């Protein structure tokens, strides 16, 4: 970091300050955040358990949902335990290698989730626009390969990240403005030219998030064109199968795009907004996705009720 003479030195650790300006309230804010994390883990693990144990749900749509739930658990777990340690035990120090690992995990898992959301959009496109070909196009082996491709793509996109971060000297500060390590946050502490890191970040966002969101939008334009030619009953059924996925897409992409825009164009001293967006981006999708799919998907909802031994009679007033 910064030596006694003010000379630049290699990074050995960073300080995570949690929520800037809300340090005194962090201890109490940790309780609802921890509750949301537990809800996210329980909800997503429930989805995974139901899809795995119910053979009737071994279809592409539910297998992709299972992948999405698994990624949500991993993404939230990559940041929340350390965040709770900061809020409850003031454990703000994170070693450089641990920070690098957390950064790599968060960004690569996010890339994987974007790929899975794209695969789910493709599944809905084939199911609605080419229903007779759905069983032959999206076979279980092919779905498995798509899942593996999502993992490979996420890892490959982030493989240069450790190299680009380790080459940087740090001499300004070792204090990060977020509750966990992000590439945008870490590179701003460097006292060297970071244009390579900026260009790399833009390439990753365009080739992953940008391309995926564009293809998802295109798939839904084609779906909408097909659905408008169906009967009203068929339209309602088709829209019903897409609502959950559309919600998952907005839940994932809106905070991500908002966080990227704030980091690039926001005021440098407005540090609380990007922190809130960053925490929203990592916590809200894992919490809401199982709720949305549990409420909007009849097959999932029925099996959740059966799993917890709840009948519709007990829910009546």
PDB file of C-alpha atoms in Angstrom:
ATOM      1  CA  UNK A   1       0.000   0.000   0.000  1.00  0.00           C
ATOM      2  CA  UNK A   2       1.568   3.266   1.100  1.00  0.00           C
ATOM      3  CA  UNK A   3       4.966   3.139   2.675  1.00  0.00           C
ATOM      4  CA  UNK A   4       6.269   5.643   5.222  1.00  0.00           C
ATOM      5  CA  UNK A   5       7.853   7.717   2.449  1.00  0.00           C
ATOM      6  CA  UNK A   6       4.659   7.782   0.390  1.00  0.00           C
ATOM      7  CA  UNK A   7       6.159   5.385  -2.166  1.00  0.00           C
ATOM      8  CA  UNK A   8       3.944   2.851  -3.892  1.00  0.00           C
ATOM      9  CA  UNK A   9       3.976  -0.740  -2.713  1.00  0.00           C
ATOM     10  CA  UNK A  10       2.219  -4.012  -3.366  1.00  0.00           C
ATOM     11  CA  UNK A  11      -1.193  -4.628  -1.831  1.00  0.00           C
ATOM     12  CA  UNK A  12      -1.269  -7.031   1.103  1.00  0.00           C
ATOM     13  CA  UNK A  13      -4.739  -6.349   2.462  1.00  0.00           C
ATOM     14  CA  UNK A  14      -7.775  -4.097   2.073  1.00  0.00           C
ATOM     15  CA  UNK A  15     -10.241  -2.556   4.497  1.00  0.00           C
ATOM     16  CA  UNK A  16     -13.961  -3.085   3.836  1.00  0.00           C
ATOM     17  CA  UNK A  17     -15.904  -0.299   5.534  1.00  0.00           C
ATOM     18  CA  UNK A  18     -19.371  -1.795   5.021  1.00  0.00           C
ATOM     19  CA  UNK A  19     -21.975   0.970   4.691  1.00  0.00           C
ATOM     20  CA  UNK A  20     -20.313   4.418   4.529  1.00  0.00           C
ATOM     21  CA  UNK A  21     -21.991   6.850   6.898  1.00  0.00           C
ATOM     22  CA  UNK A  22     -24.019   4.119   8.590  1.00  0.00           C
ATOM     23  CA  UNK A  23     -21.266   2.514  10.647  1.00  0.00           C
ATOM     24  CA  UNK A  24     -23.156   2.947  13.905  1.00  0.00           C
ATOM     25  CA  UNK A  25     -26.294   1.292  12.494  1.00  0.00           C
ATOM     26  CA  UNK A  26     -24.498  -1.605  10.813  1.00  0.00           C
ATOM     27  CA  UNK A  27     -24.807  -3.928  13.816  1.00  0.00           C
ATOM     28  CA  UNK A  28     -28.615  -3.706  13.726  1.00  0.00           C
ATOM     29  CA  UNK A  29     -28.875  -3.656   9.937  1.00  0.00           C
ATOM     30  CA  UNK A  30     -27.037  -6.975   9.896  1.00  0.00           C
ATOM     31  CA  UNK A  31     -30.035  -8.770  11.426  1.00  0.00           C
ATOM     32  CA  UNK A  32     -32.471  -8.167   8.533  1.00  0.00           C
ATOM     33  CA  UNK A  33     -29.668  -8.740   6.030  1.00  0.00           C
ATOM     34  CA  UNK A  34     -28.804 -12.049   7.676  1.00  0.00           C
ATOM     35  CA  UNK A  35     -32.495 -13.002   7.674  1.00  0.00           C
ATOM     36  CA  UNK A  36     -32.709 -12.265   3.950  1.00  0.00           C
ATOM     37  CA  UNK A  37     -29.587 -14.349   3.336  1.00  0.00           C
ATOM     38  CA  UNK A  38     -31.065 -17.308   5.227  1.00  0.00           C
ATOM     39  CA  UNK A  39     -34.320 -16.943   3.273  1.00  0.00           C
ATOM     40  CA  UNK A  40     -32.344 -16.908   0.017  1.00  0.00           C
ATOM     41  CA  UNK A  41     -30.372 -20.038   0.906  1.00  0.00           C
ATOM     42  CA  UNK A  42     -33.425 -21.919   2.210  1.00  0.00           C
ATOM     43  CA  UNK A  43     -35.596 -20.890  -0.752  1.00  0.00           C
ATOM     44  CA  UNK A  44     -33.071 -21.810  -3.418  1.00  0.00           C
ATOM     45  CA  UNK A  45     -32.073 -25.078  -1.771  1.00  0.00           C
ATOM     46  CA  UNK A  46     -35.781 -25.949  -1.577  1.00  0.00           C
ATOM     47  CA  UNK A  47     -36.124 -25.348  -5.327  1.00  0.00           C
ATOM     48  CA  UNK A  48     -33.073 -27.522  -6.008  1.00  0.00           C
ATOM     49  CA  UNK A  49     -34.382 -30.312  -3.757  1.00  0.00           C
ATOM     50  CA  UNK A  50     -37.836 -30.282  -5.357  1.00  0.00           C
ATOM     51  CA  UNK A  51     -36.517 -30.346  -8.934  1.00  0.00           C
ATOM     52  CA  UNK A  52     -34.024 -33.095  -8.108  1.00  0.00           C
ATOM     53  CA  UNK A  53     -36.481 -35.391  -6.317  1.00  0.00           C
ATOM     54  CA  UNK A  54     -39.526 -34.905  -8.584  1.00  0.00           C
ATOM     55  CA  UNK A  55     -38.949 -36.864 -11.788  1.00  0.00           C
ATOM     56  CA  UNK A  56     -41.868 -35.066 -13.470  1.00  0.00           C
ATOM     57  CA  UNK A  57     -39.857 -31.830 -13.189  1.00  0.00           C
ATOM     58  CA  UNK A  58     -36.818 -33.203 -15.020  1.00  0.00           C
ATOM     59  CA  UNK A  59     -37.536 -30.902 -17.953  1.00  0.00           C
ATOM     60  CA  UNK A  60     -35.295 -28.164 -19.419  1.00  0.00           C
ATOM     61  CA  UNK A  61     -37.195 -25.270 -17.814  1.00  0.00           C
ATOM     62  CA  UNK A  62     -36.892 -26.716 -14.307  1.00  0.00           C
ATOM     63  CA  UNK A  63     -33.316 -27.905 -14.767  1.00  0.00           C
ATOM     64  CA  UNK A  64     -32.302 -24.375 -15.800  1.00  0.00           C
ATOM     65  CA  UNK A  65     -34.196 -23.098 -12.751  1.00  0.00           C
ATOM     66  CA  UNK A  66     -32.187 -25.511 -10.608  1.00  0.00           C
ATOM     67  CA  UNK A  67     -28.963 -24.103 -12.102  1.00  0.00           C
ATOM     68  CA  UNK A  68     -30.165 -20.558 -11.410  1.00  0.00           C
ATOM     69  CA  UNK A  69     -30.945 -21.436  -7.784  1.00  0.00           C
ATOM     70  CA  UNK A  70     -27.525 -23.024  -7.294  1.00  0.00           C
ATOM     71  CA  UNK A  71     -25.782 -19.932  -8.675  1.00  0.00           C
ATOM     72  CA  UNK A  72     -27.896 -17.688  -6.441  1.00  0.00           C
ATOM     73  CA  UNK A  73     -26.780 -19.625  -3.362  1.00  0.00           C
ATOM     74  CA  UNK A  74     -23.119 -19.394  -4.387  1.00  0.00           C
ATOM     75  CA  UNK A  75     -23.274 -15.682  -5.265  1.00  0.00           C
ATOM     76  CA  UNK A  76     -24.895 -14.667  -1.980  1.00  0.00           C
ATOM     77  CA  UNK A  77     -22.590 -16.957   0.014  1.00  0.00           C
ATOM     78  CA  UNK A  78     -19.501 -15.450  -1.629  1.00  0.00           C
ATOM     79  CA  UNK A  79     -20.215 -12.106   0.022  1.00  0.00           C
ATOM     80  CA  UNK A  80     -22.733 -12.352   2.897  1.00  0.00           C
ATOM     81  CA  UNK A  81     -20.643 -14.220   5.548  1.00  0.00           C
ATOM     82  CA  UNK A  82     -17.856 -11.645   5.296  1.00  0.00           C
ATOM     83  CA  UNK A  83     -20.421  -8.839   5.317  1.00  0.00           C
ATOM     84  CA  UNK A  84     -21.944 -10.210   8.535  1.00  0.00           C
ATOM     85  CA  UNK A  85     -18.455 -10.406  10.067  1.00  0.00           C
ATOM     86  CA  UNK A  86     -17.942  -6.719   9.227  1.00  0.00           C
ATOM     87  CA  UNK A  87     -21.261  -5.614  10.684  1.00  0.00           C
ATOM     88  CA  UNK A  88     -21.253  -7.754  13.835  1.00  0.00           C
ATOM     89  CA  UNK A  89     -17.571  -8.238  14.708  1.00  0.00           C
ATOM     90  CA  UNK A  90     -15.931  -5.257  12.955  1.00  0.00           C
ATOM     91  CA  UNK A  91     -13.810  -7.714  10.948  1.00  0.00           C
ATOM     92  CA  UNK A  92     -13.058  -5.209   8.198  1.00  0.00           C
ATOM     93  CA  UNK A  93      -9.681  -6.528   7.035  1.00  0.00           C
ATOM     94  CA  UNK A  94      -9.492  -8.836   4.019  1.00  0.00           C
ATOM     95  CA  UNK A  95      -6.215 -10.179   2.673  1.00  0.00           C
ATOM     96  CA  UNK A  96      -5.318  -9.382  -0.925  1.00  0.00           C
ATOM     97  CA  UNK A  97      -5.558 -12.985  -2.145  1.00  0.00           C
ATOM     98  CA  UNK A  98      -8.884 -13.480  -0.354  1.00  0.00           C
ATOM     99  CA  UNK A  99     -10.167 -10.254  -1.909  1.00  0.00           C
ATOM    100  CA  UNK A 100      -9.024 -11.426  -5.326  1.00  0.00           C
ATOM    101  CA  UNK A 101     -10.746 -14.796  -4.848  1.00  0.00           C
ATOM    102  CA  UNK A 102     -13.997 -13.165  -3.716  1.00  0.00           C
ATOM    103  CA  UNK A 103     -13.859 -10.766  -6.654  1.00  0.00           C
ATOM    104  CA  UNK A 104     -13.271 -13.592  -9.129  1.00  0.00           C
ATOM    105  CA  UNK A 105     -16.094 -15.678  -7.631  1.00  0.00           C
ATOM    106  CA  UNK A 106     -18.665 -12.859  -7.681  1.00  0.00           C
ATOM    107  CA  UNK A 107     -17.929 -11.757 -11.234  1.00  0.00           C
ATOM    108  CA  UNK A 108     -17.601 -15.251 -12.731  1.00  0.00           C
ATOM    109  CA  UNK A 109     -20.790 -16.495 -11.017  1.00  0.00           C
ATOM    110  CA  UNK A 110     -22.621 -13.415 -12.295  1.00  0.00           C
ATOM    111  CA  UNK A 111     -21.486 -14.259 -15.822  1.00  0.00           C
ATOM    112  CA  UNK A 112     -22.730 -17.820 -15.369  1.00  0.00           C
ATOM    113  CA  UNK A 113     -26.113 -16.591 -14.127  1.00  0.00           C
ATOM    114  CA  UNK A 114     -26.465 -14.305 -17.144  1.00  0.00           C
ATOM    115  CA  UNK A 115     -25.787 -17.285 -19.427  1.00  0.00           C
ATOM    116  CA  UNK A 116     -28.381 -19.416 -17.615  1.00  0.00           C
ATOM    117  CA  UNK A 117     -30.979 -16.635 -17.955  1.00  0.00           C
ATOM    118  CA  UNK A 118     -30.223 -16.553 -21.680  1.00  0.00           C
ATOM    119  CA  UNK A 119     -30.636 -20.335 -21.862  1.00  0.00           C
ATOM    120  CA  UNK A 120     -33.988 -20.064 -20.077  1.00  0.00           C
ATOM    121  CA  UNK A 121     -35.118 -17.456 -22.620  1.00  0.00           C
ATOM    122  CA  UNK A 122     -34.092 -19.780 -25.452  1.00  0.00           C
ATOM    123  CA  UNK A 123     -36.043 -22.602 -23.794  1.00  0.00           C
ATOM    124  CA  UNK A 124     -39.188 -20.414 -23.664  1.00  0.00           C
ATOM    125  CA  UNK A 125     -38.643 -19.364 -27.291  1.00  0.00           C
ATOM    126  CA  UNK A 126     -38.454 -22.946 -28.548  1.00  0.00           C
ATOM    127  CA  UNK A 127     -41.344 -24.103 -26.338  1.00  0.00           C
ATOM    128  CA  UNK A 128     -43.680 -21.346 -27.604  1.00  0.00           C
ATOM    129  CA  UNK A 129     -42.506 -20.673 -31.158  1.00  0.00           C
ATOM    130  CA  UNK A 130     -41.503 -24.248 -32.109  1.00  0.00           C
ATOM    131  CA  UNK A 131     -43.332 -26.528 -29.630  1.00  0.00           C
ATOM    132  CA  UNK A 132     -43.069 -29.649 -31.798  1.00  0.00           C
ATOM    133  CA  UNK A 133     -39.260 -29.353 -31.863  1.00  0.00           C
ATOM    134  CA  UNK A 134     -38.799 -28.568 -28.171  1.00  0.00           C
ATOM    135  CA  UNK A 135     -38.216 -32.172 -27.074  1.00  0.00           C
ATOM    136  CA  UNK A 136     -35.630 -32.775 -29.812  1.00  0.00           C
ATOM    137  CA  UNK A 137     -33.829 -29.420 -29.554  1.00  0.00           C
ATOM    138  CA  UNK A 138     -33.505 -29.245 -25.757  1.00  0.00           C
ATOM    139  CA  UNK A 139     -32.668 -32.782 -24.754  1.00  0.00           C
ATOM    140  CA  UNK A 140     -31.310 -33.464 -21.262  1.00  0.00           C
ATOM    141  CA  UNK A 141     -27.731 -34.090 -22.541  1.00  0.00           C
ATOM    142  CA  UNK A 142     -27.894 -30.802 -24.442  1.00  0.00           C
ATOM    143  CA  UNK A 143     -29.200 -28.976 -21.387  1.00  0.00           C
ATOM    144  CA  UNK A 144     -26.288 -30.412 -19.396  1.00  0.00           C
ATOM    145  CA  UNK A 145     -23.836 -29.162 -22.029  1.00  0.00           C
ATOM    146  CA  UNK A 146     -25.408 -25.701 -21.867  1.00  0.00           C
ATOM    147  CA  UNK A 147     -24.899 -25.705 -18.098  1.00  0.00           C
ATOM    148  CA  UNK A 148     -21.254 -26.707 -18.536  1.00  0.00           C
ATOM    149  CA  UNK A 149     -20.824 -24.016 -21.193  1.00  0.00           C
ATOM    150  CA  UNK A 150     -22.169 -21.432 -18.742  1.00  0.00           C
ATOM    151  CA  UNK A 151     -19.516 -22.442 -16.214  1.00  0.00           C
ATOM    152  CA  UNK A 152     -16.704 -22.423 -18.774  1.00  0.00           C
ATOM    153  CA  UNK A 153     -17.809 -19.065 -20.158  1.00  0.00           C
ATOM    154  CA  UNK A 154     -18.004 -17.448 -16.716  1.00  0.00           C
ATOM    155  CA  UNK A 155     -14.562 -18.712 -15.714  1.00  0.00           C
ATOM    156  CA  UNK A 156     -12.962 -17.870 -19.075  1.00  0.00           C
ATOM    157  CA  UNK A 157     -14.262 -14.285 -19.061  1.00  0.00           C
ATOM    158  CA  UNK A 158     -12.831 -13.710 -15.576  1.00  0.00           C
ATOM    159  CA  UNK A 159      -9.556 -15.617 -16.048  1.00  0.00           C
ATOM    160  CA  UNK A 160      -7.582 -12.433 -16.918  1.00  0.00           C
ATOM    161  CA  UNK A 161      -8.947 -10.599 -13.861  1.00  0.00           C
ATOM    162  CA  UNK A 162      -6.301 -11.786 -11.331  1.00  0.00           C
ATOM    163  CA  UNK A 163      -3.531 -10.848 -13.773  1.00  0.00           C
ATOM    164  CA  UNK A 164      -4.895  -7.354 -14.374  1.00  0.00           C
ATOM    165  CA  UNK A 165      -5.312  -6.707 -10.641  1.00  0.00           C
ATOM    166  CA  UNK A 166      -1.972  -8.179  -9.512  1.00  0.00           C
ATOM    167  CA  UNK A 167      -0.038  -6.007 -11.962  1.00  0.00           C
ATOM    168  CA  UNK A 168      -1.308  -2.841 -10.291  1.00  0.00           C
ATOM    169  CA  UNK A 169       0.686  -1.000  -7.606  1.00  0.00           C
ATOM    170  CA  UNK A 170      -1.362   0.544  -4.777  1.00  0.00           C
ATOM    171  CA  UNK A 171      -0.244   3.758  -3.088  1.00  0.00           C
ATOM    172  CA  UNK A 172      -3.378   5.828  -2.461  1.00  0.00           C
ATOM    173  CA  UNK A 173      -5.373   3.936   0.123  1.00  0.00           C
ATOM    174  CA  UNK A 174      -6.369   0.431   1.142  1.00  0.00           C
ATOM    175  CA  UNK A 175      -9.979   1.312   2.023  1.00  0.00           C
ATOM    176  CA  UNK A 176     -12.701  -0.111  -0.233  1.00  0.00           C
ATOM    177  CA  UNK A 177     -16.086   1.586  -0.323  1.00  0.00           C
ATOM    178  CA  UNK A 178     -18.117  -1.628  -0.544  1.00  0.00           C
ATOM    179  CA  UNK A 179     -18.923  -4.493   1.786  1.00  0.00           C
ATOM    180  CA  UNK A 180     -17.081  -6.905  -0.499  1.00  0.00           C
ATOM    181  CA  UNK A 181     -14.437  -6.792  -3.236  1.00  0.00           C
ATOM    182  CA  UNK A 182     -15.428  -5.529  -6.673  1.00  0.00           C
ATOM    183  CA  UNK A 183     -13.147  -4.962  -9.650  1.00  0.00           C
ATOM    184  CA  UNK A 184     -14.402  -1.380 -10.159  1.00  0.00           C
ATOM    185  CA  UNK A 185     -13.728  -0.551  -6.520  1.00  0.00           C
ATOM    186  CA  UNK A 186     -10.265  -2.115  -6.237  1.00  0.00           C
ATOM    187  CA  UNK A 187      -8.793  -0.722  -9.450  1.00  0.00           C
ATOM    188  CA  UNK A 188      -9.647   2.862  -8.394  1.00  0.00           C
ATOM    189  CA  UNK A 189      -7.124   2.528  -5.540  1.00  0.00           C
ATOM    190  CA  UNK A 190      -4.229   1.892  -7.928  1.00  0.00           C
ATOM    191  CA  UNK A 191      -1.618   4.563  -8.514  1.00  0.00           C
ATOM    192  CA  UNK A 192      -0.912   3.414 -12.070  1.00  0.00           C
ATOM    193  CA  UNK A 193      -2.668   3.618 -15.422  1.00  0.00           C
ATOM    194  CA  UNK A 194      -5.892   1.564 -15.170  1.00  0.00           C
ATOM    195  CA  UNK A 195      -7.071   1.977 -18.763  1.00  0.00           C
ATOM    196  CA  UNK A 196      -6.370  -1.704 -19.442  1.00  0.00           C
ATOM    197  CA  UNK A 197      -8.623  -2.667 -16.537  1.00  0.00           C
ATOM    198  CA  UNK A 198     -11.344  -0.280 -17.709  1.00  0.00           C
ATOM    199  CA  UNK A 199     -11.231  -1.629 -21.270  1.00  0.00           C
ATOM    200  CA  UNK A 200     -11.237  -5.198 -19.979  1.00  0.00           C
ATOM    201  CA  UNK A 201     -14.262  -4.461 -17.792  1.00  0.00           C
ATOM    202  CA  UNK A 202     -16.140  -2.932 -20.716  1.00  0.00           C
ATOM    203  CA  UNK A 203     -15.309  -5.900 -22.954  1.00  0.00           C
ATOM    204  CA  UNK A 204     -16.619  -8.332 -20.328  1.00  0.00           C
ATOM    205  CA  UNK A 205     -19.837  -6.359 -19.791  1.00  0.00           C
ATOM    206  CA  UNK A 206     -20.512  -6.002 -23.540  1.00  0.00           C
ATOM    207  CA  UNK A 207     -19.641  -9.603 -24.436  1.00  0.00           C
ATOM    208  CA  UNK A 208     -21.563 -11.102 -21.519  1.00  0.00           C
ATOM    209  CA  UNK A 209     -24.272  -8.915 -19.997  1.00  0.00           C
ATOM    210  CA  UNK A 210     -24.786  -6.750 -23.086  1.00  0.00           C
ATOM    211  CA  UNK A 211     -24.941  -9.638 -25.541  1.00  0.00           C
ATOM    212  CA  UNK A 212     -27.085 -11.808 -23.271  1.00  0.00           C
ATOM    213  CA  UNK A 213     -29.614  -9.069 -22.543  1.00  0.00           C
ATOM    214  CA  UNK A 214     -29.833  -8.287 -26.274  1.00  0.00           C
ATOM    215  CA  UNK A 215     -30.491 -11.939 -27.169  1.00  0.00           C
ATOM    216  CA  UNK A 216     -33.027 -12.284 -24.351  1.00  0.00           C
ATOM    217  CA  UNK A 217     -34.866  -9.212 -25.650  1.00  0.00           C
ATOM    218  CA  UNK A 218     -34.797 -10.628 -29.178  1.00  0.00           C
ATOM    219  CA  UNK A 219     -36.186 -13.973 -28.003  1.00  0.00           C
ATOM    220  CA  UNK A 220     -39.096 -12.251 -26.282  1.00  0.00           C
ATOM    221  CA  UNK A 221     -39.840 -10.125 -29.339  1.00  0.00           C
ATOM    222  CA  UNK A 222     -40.119 -13.350 -31.350  1.00  0.00           C
ATOM    223  CA  UNK A 223     -42.232 -14.921 -28.587  1.00  0.00           C
ATOM    224  CA  UNK A 224     -44.527 -11.870 -28.553  1.00  0.00           C
ATOM    225  CA  UNK A 225     -44.916 -12.038 -32.333  1.00  0.00           C
ATOM    226  CA  UNK A 226     -45.929 -15.705 -32.096  1.00  0.00           C
ATOM    227  CA  UNK A 227     -48.216 -15.257 -29.085  1.00  0.00           C
ATOM    228  CA  UNK A 228     -50.194 -12.422 -30.718  1.00  0.00           C
ATOM    229  CA  UNK A 229     -51.325 -14.893 -33.365  1.00  0.00           C
ATOM    230  CA  UNK A 230     -52.742 -17.363 -30.823  1.00  0.00           C
ATOM    231  CA  UNK A 231     -56.157 -17.551 -29.200  1.00  0.00           C
ATOM    232  CA  UNK A 232     -56.702 -15.641 -25.958  1.00  0.00           C
ATOM    233  CA  UNK A 233     -56.585 -18.811 -23.897  1.00  0.00           C
ATOM    234  CA  UNK A 234     -53.326 -19.864 -25.527  1.00  0.00           C
ATOM    235  CA  UNK A 235     -51.961 -16.333 -25.069  1.00  0.00           C
ATOM    236  CA  UNK A 236     -52.692 -16.402 -21.352  1.00  0.00           C
ATOM    237  CA  UNK A 237     -51.013 -19.800 -21.004  1.00  0.00           C
ATOM    238  CA  UNK A 238     -47.950 -18.690 -22.975  1.00  0.00           C
ATOM    239  CA  UNK A 239     -47.576 -15.448 -21.027  1.00  0.00           C
ATOM    240  CA  UNK A 240     -48.018 -17.395 -17.785  1.00  0.00           C
ATOM    241  CA  UNK A 241     -45.008 -19.582 -18.575  1.00  0.00           C
ATOM    242  CA  UNK A 242     -42.855 -16.499 -19.251  1.00  0.00           C
ATOM    243  CA  UNK A 243     -43.778 -14.218 -16.349  1.00  0.00           C
ATOM    244  CA  UNK A 244     -41.432 -15.836 -13.820  1.00  0.00           C
ATOM    245  CA  UNK A 245     -38.459 -15.707 -16.178  1.00  0.00           C
ATOM    246  CA  UNK A 246     -39.134 -12.095 -17.172  1.00  0.00           C
ATOM    247  CA  UNK A 247     -39.195 -11.160 -13.468  1.00  0.00           C
ATOM    248  CA  UNK A 248     -35.894 -13.023 -12.904  1.00  0.00           C
ATOM    249  CA  UNK A 249     -34.322 -11.154 -15.844  1.00  0.00           C
ATOM    250  CA  UNK A 250     -35.337  -7.731 -14.502  1.00  0.00           C
ATOM    251  CA  UNK A 251     -34.337  -8.662 -10.937  1.00  0.00           C
ATOM    252  CA  UNK A 252     -30.846  -9.612 -12.141  1.00  0.00           C
ATOM    253  CA  UNK A 253     -30.071  -7.050 -14.851  1.00  0.00           C
ATOM    254  CA  UNK A 254     -31.537  -3.833 -13.413  1.00  0.00           C
ATOM    255  CA  UNK A 255     -29.309  -3.703 -10.265  1.00  0.00           C
ATOM    256  CA  UNK A 256     -26.281  -4.877 -12.276  1.00  0.00           C
ATOM    257  CA  UNK A 257     -26.690  -2.218 -14.961  1.00  0.00           C
ATOM    258  CA  UNK A 258     -27.457   0.407 -12.315  1.00  0.00           C
ATOM    259  CA  UNK A 259     -24.293  -0.502 -10.385  1.00  0.00           C
ATOM    260  CA  UNK A 260     -22.161  -0.344 -13.548  1.00  0.00           C
ATOM    261  CA  UNK A 261     -23.606   3.048 -14.537  1.00  0.00           C
ATOM    262  CA  UNK A 262     -23.072   4.539 -11.072  1.00  0.00           C
ATOM    263  CA  UNK A 263     -19.443   3.364 -10.965  1.00  0.00           C
ATOM    264  CA  UNK A 264     -18.716   4.877 -14.370  1.00  0.00           C
ATOM    265  CA  UNK A 265     -20.764   8.068 -14.327  1.00  0.00           C
ATOM    266  CA  UNK A 266     -21.713   8.687 -10.692  1.00  0.00           C
ATOM    267  CA  UNK A 267     -20.137  11.283  -8.443  1.00  0.00           C
ATOM    268  CA  UNK A 268     -16.966  10.094  -6.792  1.00  0.00           C
ATOM    269  CA  UNK A 269     -18.056  11.235  -3.327  1.00  0.00           C
ATOM    270  CA  UNK A 270     -21.536   9.684  -3.553  1.00  0.00           C
ATOM    271  CA  UNK A 271     -20.375   6.398  -2.017  1.00  0.00           C
ATOM    272  CA  UNK A 272     -23.571   5.124  -0.373  1.00  0.00           C
ATOM    273  CA  UNK A 273     -25.624   4.663  -3.584  1.00  0.00           C
ATOM    274  CA  UNK A 274     -23.212   2.214  -5.283  1.00  0.00           C
ATOM    275  CA  UNK A 275     -22.887   0.276  -2.007  1.00  0.00           C
ATOM    276  CA  UNK A 276     -26.667  -0.071  -1.741  1.00  0.00           C
ATOM    277  CA  UNK A 277     -26.893  -1.134  -5.400  1.00  0.00           C
ATOM    278  CA  UNK A 278     -24.032  -3.610  -4.910  1.00  0.00           C
ATOM    279  CA  UNK A 279     -25.724  -5.227  -1.911  1.00  0.00           C
ATOM    280  CA  UNK A 280     -29.059  -5.243  -3.753  1.00  0.00           C
ATOM    281  CA  UNK A 281     -27.445  -6.881  -6.765  1.00  0.00           C
ATOM    282  CA  UNK A 282     -26.025  -9.764  -4.716  1.00  0.00           C
ATOM    283  CA  UNK A 283     -28.871 -10.304  -2.251  1.00  0.00           C
ATOM    284  CA  UNK A 284     -32.204  -9.387  -3.841  1.00  0.00           C
ATOM    285  CA  UNK A 285     -32.151 -11.814  -6.831  1.00  0.00           C
ATOM    286  CA  UNK A 286     -31.367 -14.864  -4.614  1.00  0.00           C
ATOM    287  CA  UNK A 287     -34.200 -13.845  -2.275  1.00  0.00           C
ATOM    288  CA  UNK A 288     -36.835 -13.033  -4.900  1.00  0.00           C
ATOM    289  CA  UNK A 289     -36.191 -15.710  -7.540  1.00  0.00           C
ATOM    290  CA  UNK A 290     -37.476 -18.683  -5.478  1.00  0.00           C
ATOM    291  CA  UNK A 291     -40.416 -16.588  -4.254  1.00  0.00           C
ATOM    292  CA  UNK A 292     -41.379 -15.570  -7.803  1.00  0.00           C
ATOM    293  CA  UNK A 293     -41.060 -19.107  -9.160  1.00  0.00           C
ATOM    294  CA  UNK A 294     -42.801 -20.551  -6.102  1.00  0.00           C
ATOM    295  CA  UNK A 295     -45.774 -18.221  -6.528  1.00  0.00           C
ATOM    296  CA  UNK A 296     -46.068 -18.082 -10.335  1.00  0.00           C
ATOM    297  CA  UNK A 297     -45.177 -21.693 -11.242  1.00  0.00           C
ATOM    298  CA  UNK A 298     -48.004 -24.086 -10.370  1.00  0.00           C
ATOM    299  CA  UNK A 299     -45.855 -27.236 -10.342  1.00  0.00           C
ATOM    300  CA  UNK A 300     -43.272 -25.698  -8.002  1.00  0.00           C
ATOM    301  CA  UNK A 301     -45.939 -24.192  -5.743  1.00  0.00           C
ATOM    302  CA  UNK A 302     -47.801 -27.493  -5.342  1.00  0.00           C
ATOM    303  CA  UNK A 303     -44.649 -29.379  -4.439  1.00  0.00           C
ATOM    304  CA  UNK A 304     -43.562 -26.716  -1.953  1.00  0.00           C
ATOM    305  CA  UNK A 305     -46.926 -27.009  -0.221  1.00  0.00           C
ATOM    306  CA  UNK A 306     -46.614 -30.782  -0.218  1.00  0.00           C
ATOM    307  CA  UNK A 307     -43.033 -30.606   1.043  1.00  0.00           C
ATOM    308  CA  UNK A 308     -43.991 -28.540   4.067  1.00  0.00           C
ATOM    309  CA  UNK A 309     -47.225 -30.507   4.617  1.00  0.00           C
ATOM    310  CA  UNK A 310     -49.417 -27.503   3.947  1.00  0.00           C
ATOM    311  CA  UNK A 311     -52.830 -27.908   2.320  1.00  0.00           C
ATOM    312  CA  UNK A 312     -54.997 -25.261   0.803  1.00  0.00           C
ATOM    313  CA  UNK A 313     -57.542 -25.801   3.606  1.00  0.00           C
ATOM    314  CA  UNK A 314     -55.087 -24.676   6.271  1.00  0.00           C
ATOM    315  CA  UNK A 315     -54.451 -21.471   4.341  1.00  0.00           C
ATOM    316  CA  UNK A 316     -58.147 -20.502   4.290  1.00  0.00           C
ATOM    317  CA  UNK A 317     -59.274 -18.001   6.970  1.00  0.00           C
TER     318      UNK A 317
END
